[in-house]
Each structure stands twice: as C-alpha cells, then as structure tokens.
Amino acid sequence: MDKNQRARMLRESWPLLFAQEPLKPMKTGIMQDLIADAEKRQIDFSGLDIGKALKRYTRTIPYQLALANSSLRYGIDGQPDGVVTEEQRKMALTWLNNNPHYPQGAEKSLPEKEPR
C-alpha cells in the first residue's frame, strides 16, 4: 500500500476524524484505537500501514497548526477525547517554526485558540 492509499484509507475508514476541516488533533493512543477498530470492522488496513499513515499525517503543517491552535484532542468518532497540553502546543509551534516550508515567526499570526 502506498502513502496515498494509506491516506485515503484513513479518510474513508474514519471520516469523522480524518475527513473534516479543519484538521482535528488526535487523542493520545489513537493508533491502538484505529487498529482495534479496523480488526473489529474487518477493514483491510494493517497496523503497520496505520502507523505509517499516522506518521505522515501528523508530520504536516496543517496537523501541527491544528495541534498548536486546539485545546481538545479527538477520537475516532470525531468527538473530544482529551486535551492538548501547553507543552504539546509549544512543541507544535517549535516544529512549525523549524520547518523550512513554514514562515518564521508564525505563532504571531496564528488564530486564537479555541476556548477550553
């Protein structure tokens, strides 16, 4: 399965989490939830491919922006399931500011975080 097929599988299998705009930060431990749900629903999406898809998904500017701007994390059902800590928010901002494809000083132009 190539990277585009894995991305499509995420969107099609869990649309409430992966096919929504803006992107939603995922809950801690989401990989285990996805693997268990894929097995339960007999989705042909291996744990290895789910892990590769998540790695690619979370290492994008849009996902890191979502992490930096959200106070909530979400489960496979698209519902809130955890919080983004201030440390995680700062890590996302650091990642963004160290990314050569993202404008430097970006945290100054980020929209306001959603209320807690």
Short mmCIF file of C-alpha atoms in Angstrom, two decimals:
data_model
loop_
_atom_site.label_atom_id
_atom_site.label_comp_id
_atom_site.label_asym_id
_atom_site.label_seq_id
_atom_site.Cartn_x
_atom_site.Cartn_y
_atom_site.Cartn_z
CA MET A 1 0.00 0.00 0.00
CA ASP A 2 1.49 3.37 -0.94
CA LYS A 3 1.25 6.63 1.03
CA ASN A 4 -1.71 7.94 -0.96
CA GLN A 5 -3.67 4.70 -0.48
CA ARG A 6 -2.95 4.81 3.27
CA ALA A 7 -4.15 8.44 3.48
CA ARG A 8 -7.33 7.53 1.56
CA MET A 9 -7.93 4.58 3.90
CA LEU A 10 -7.74 6.88 6.95
CA ARG A 11 -10.25 9.31 5.43
CA GLU A 12 -12.64 6.61 4.24
CA SER A 13 -12.45 4.39 7.32
CA TRP A 14 -12.72 7.14 9.95
CA PRO A 15 -14.25 10.16 8.20
CA LEU A 16 -15.39 11.85 11.42
CA LEU A 17 -11.74 12.25 12.41
CA PHE A 18 -9.79 12.40 9.15
CA ALA A 19 -12.15 13.84 6.52
CA GLN A 20 -13.08 17.00 8.39
CA GLU A 21 -11.83 20.56 8.04
CA PRO A 22 -10.14 22.00 9.94
CA LEU A 23 -7.98 19.05 10.96
CA LYS A 24 -8.52 17.71 14.46
CA PRO A 25 -5.68 16.78 16.83
CA MET A 26 -5.94 13.09 17.59
CA LYS A 27 -6.29 11.69 21.09
CA THR A 28 -3.29 10.12 22.75
CA GLY A 29 -3.24 6.39 21.94
CA ILE A 30 -5.26 6.77 18.73
CA MET A 31 -3.17 4.18 16.88
CA GLN A 32 -4.32 1.38 19.18
CA ASP A 33 -7.94 2.53 18.76
CA LEU A 34 -7.62 2.54 14.97
CA ILE A 35 -6.02 -0.91 14.86
CA ALA A 36 -8.68 -2.38 17.17
CA ASP A 37 -11.49 -0.75 15.17
CA ALA A 38 -10.02 -1.94 11.85
CA GLU A 39 -9.88 -5.51 13.20
CA LYS A 40 -13.40 -5.29 14.64
CA ARG A 41 -14.84 -3.95 11.39
CA GLN A 42 -12.63 -6.24 9.26
CA ILE A 43 -11.04 -3.32 7.41
CA ASP A 44 -8.03 -4.48 5.39
CA PHE A 45 -5.65 -1.92 6.92
CA SER A 46 -2.70 -3.40 8.81
CA GLY A 47 -1.26 -1.95 11.99
CA LEU A 48 1.97 -1.21 10.11
CA ASP A 49 0.11 0.72 7.41
CA ILE A 50 -1.97 2.59 10.01
CA GLY A 51 1.25 3.58 11.79
CA LYS A 52 2.83 4.80 8.56
CA ALA A 53 -0.31 6.76 7.67
CA LEU A 54 -0.43 8.43 11.10
CA LYS A 55 3.26 9.31 10.95
CA ARG A 56 2.78 11.03 7.59
CA TYR A 57 -0.46 12.72 8.69
CA THR A 58 0.97 14.17 11.91
CA ARG A 59 4.12 15.48 10.23
CA THR A 60 2.29 18.05 8.15
CA ILE A 61 1.93 21.77 8.58
CA PRO A 62 -1.91 21.61 8.73
CA TYR A 63 -1.85 19.00 11.51
CA GLN A 64 0.77 20.86 13.54
CA LEU A 65 -1.26 24.06 13.13
CA ALA A 66 -4.33 22.22 14.44
CA LEU A 67 -2.32 20.98 17.40
CA ALA A 68 -0.99 24.48 18.11
CA ASN A 69 -4.46 26.03 17.95
CA SER A 70 -6.72 23.50 19.61
CA SER A 71 -7.29 22.83 23.27
CA LEU A 72 -9.00 19.50 22.52
CA ARG A 73 -7.99 16.14 21.06
CA TYR A 74 -10.43 13.86 19.25
CA GLY A 75 -11.21 10.16 19.00
CA ILE A 76 -12.14 8.01 16.01
CA ASP A 77 -15.76 9.12 16.35
CA GLY A 78 -14.76 12.78 15.89
CA GLN A 79 -15.75 13.60 19.47
CA PRO A 80 -13.50 15.32 22.03
CA ASP A 81 -11.31 12.83 23.87
CA GLY A 82 -8.52 14.54 25.77
CA VAL A 83 -6.75 17.86 25.77
CA VAL A 84 -3.74 19.43 24.10
CA THR A 85 -1.33 20.46 26.83
CA GLU A 86 0.55 23.75 26.75
CA GLU A 87 3.78 21.75 26.34
CA GLN A 88 2.36 19.93 23.29
CA ARG A 89 1.18 23.25 21.84
CA LYS A 90 4.67 24.70 22.27
CA MET A 91 6.21 21.62 20.66
CA ALA A 92 3.92 22.07 17.65
CA LEU A 93 4.92 25.73 17.36
CA THR A 94 8.60 24.78 17.58
CA TRP A 95 8.07 22.15 14.87
CA LEU A 96 6.33 24.72 12.67
CA ASN A 97 9.00 27.37 13.19
CA ASN A 98 11.76 24.87 12.37
CA ASN A 99 10.02 23.72 9.19
CA PRO A 100 11.61 25.34 6.12
CA HIS A 101 8.22 25.38 4.36
CA TYR A 102 6.54 27.40 7.09
CA PRO A 103 7.07 31.17 7.56
CA GLN A 104 9.26 32.05 10.55
CA GLY A 105 7.56 33.78 13.46
CA ALA A 106 4.32 32.05 12.56
CA GLU A 107 2.97 31.89 16.11
CA LYS A 108 2.37 35.64 15.92
CA SER A 109 -0.09 35.12 13.06
CA LEU A 110 -1.91 32.07 14.41
CA PRO A 111 -5.63 32.47 15.02
CA GLU A 112 -6.84 32.46 18.60
CA LYS A 113 -7.01 29.06 20.26
CA GLU A 114 -10.48 27.64 20.73
CA PRO A 115 -11.85 28.15 24.25
CA ARG A 116 -11.17 25.46 26.84
#
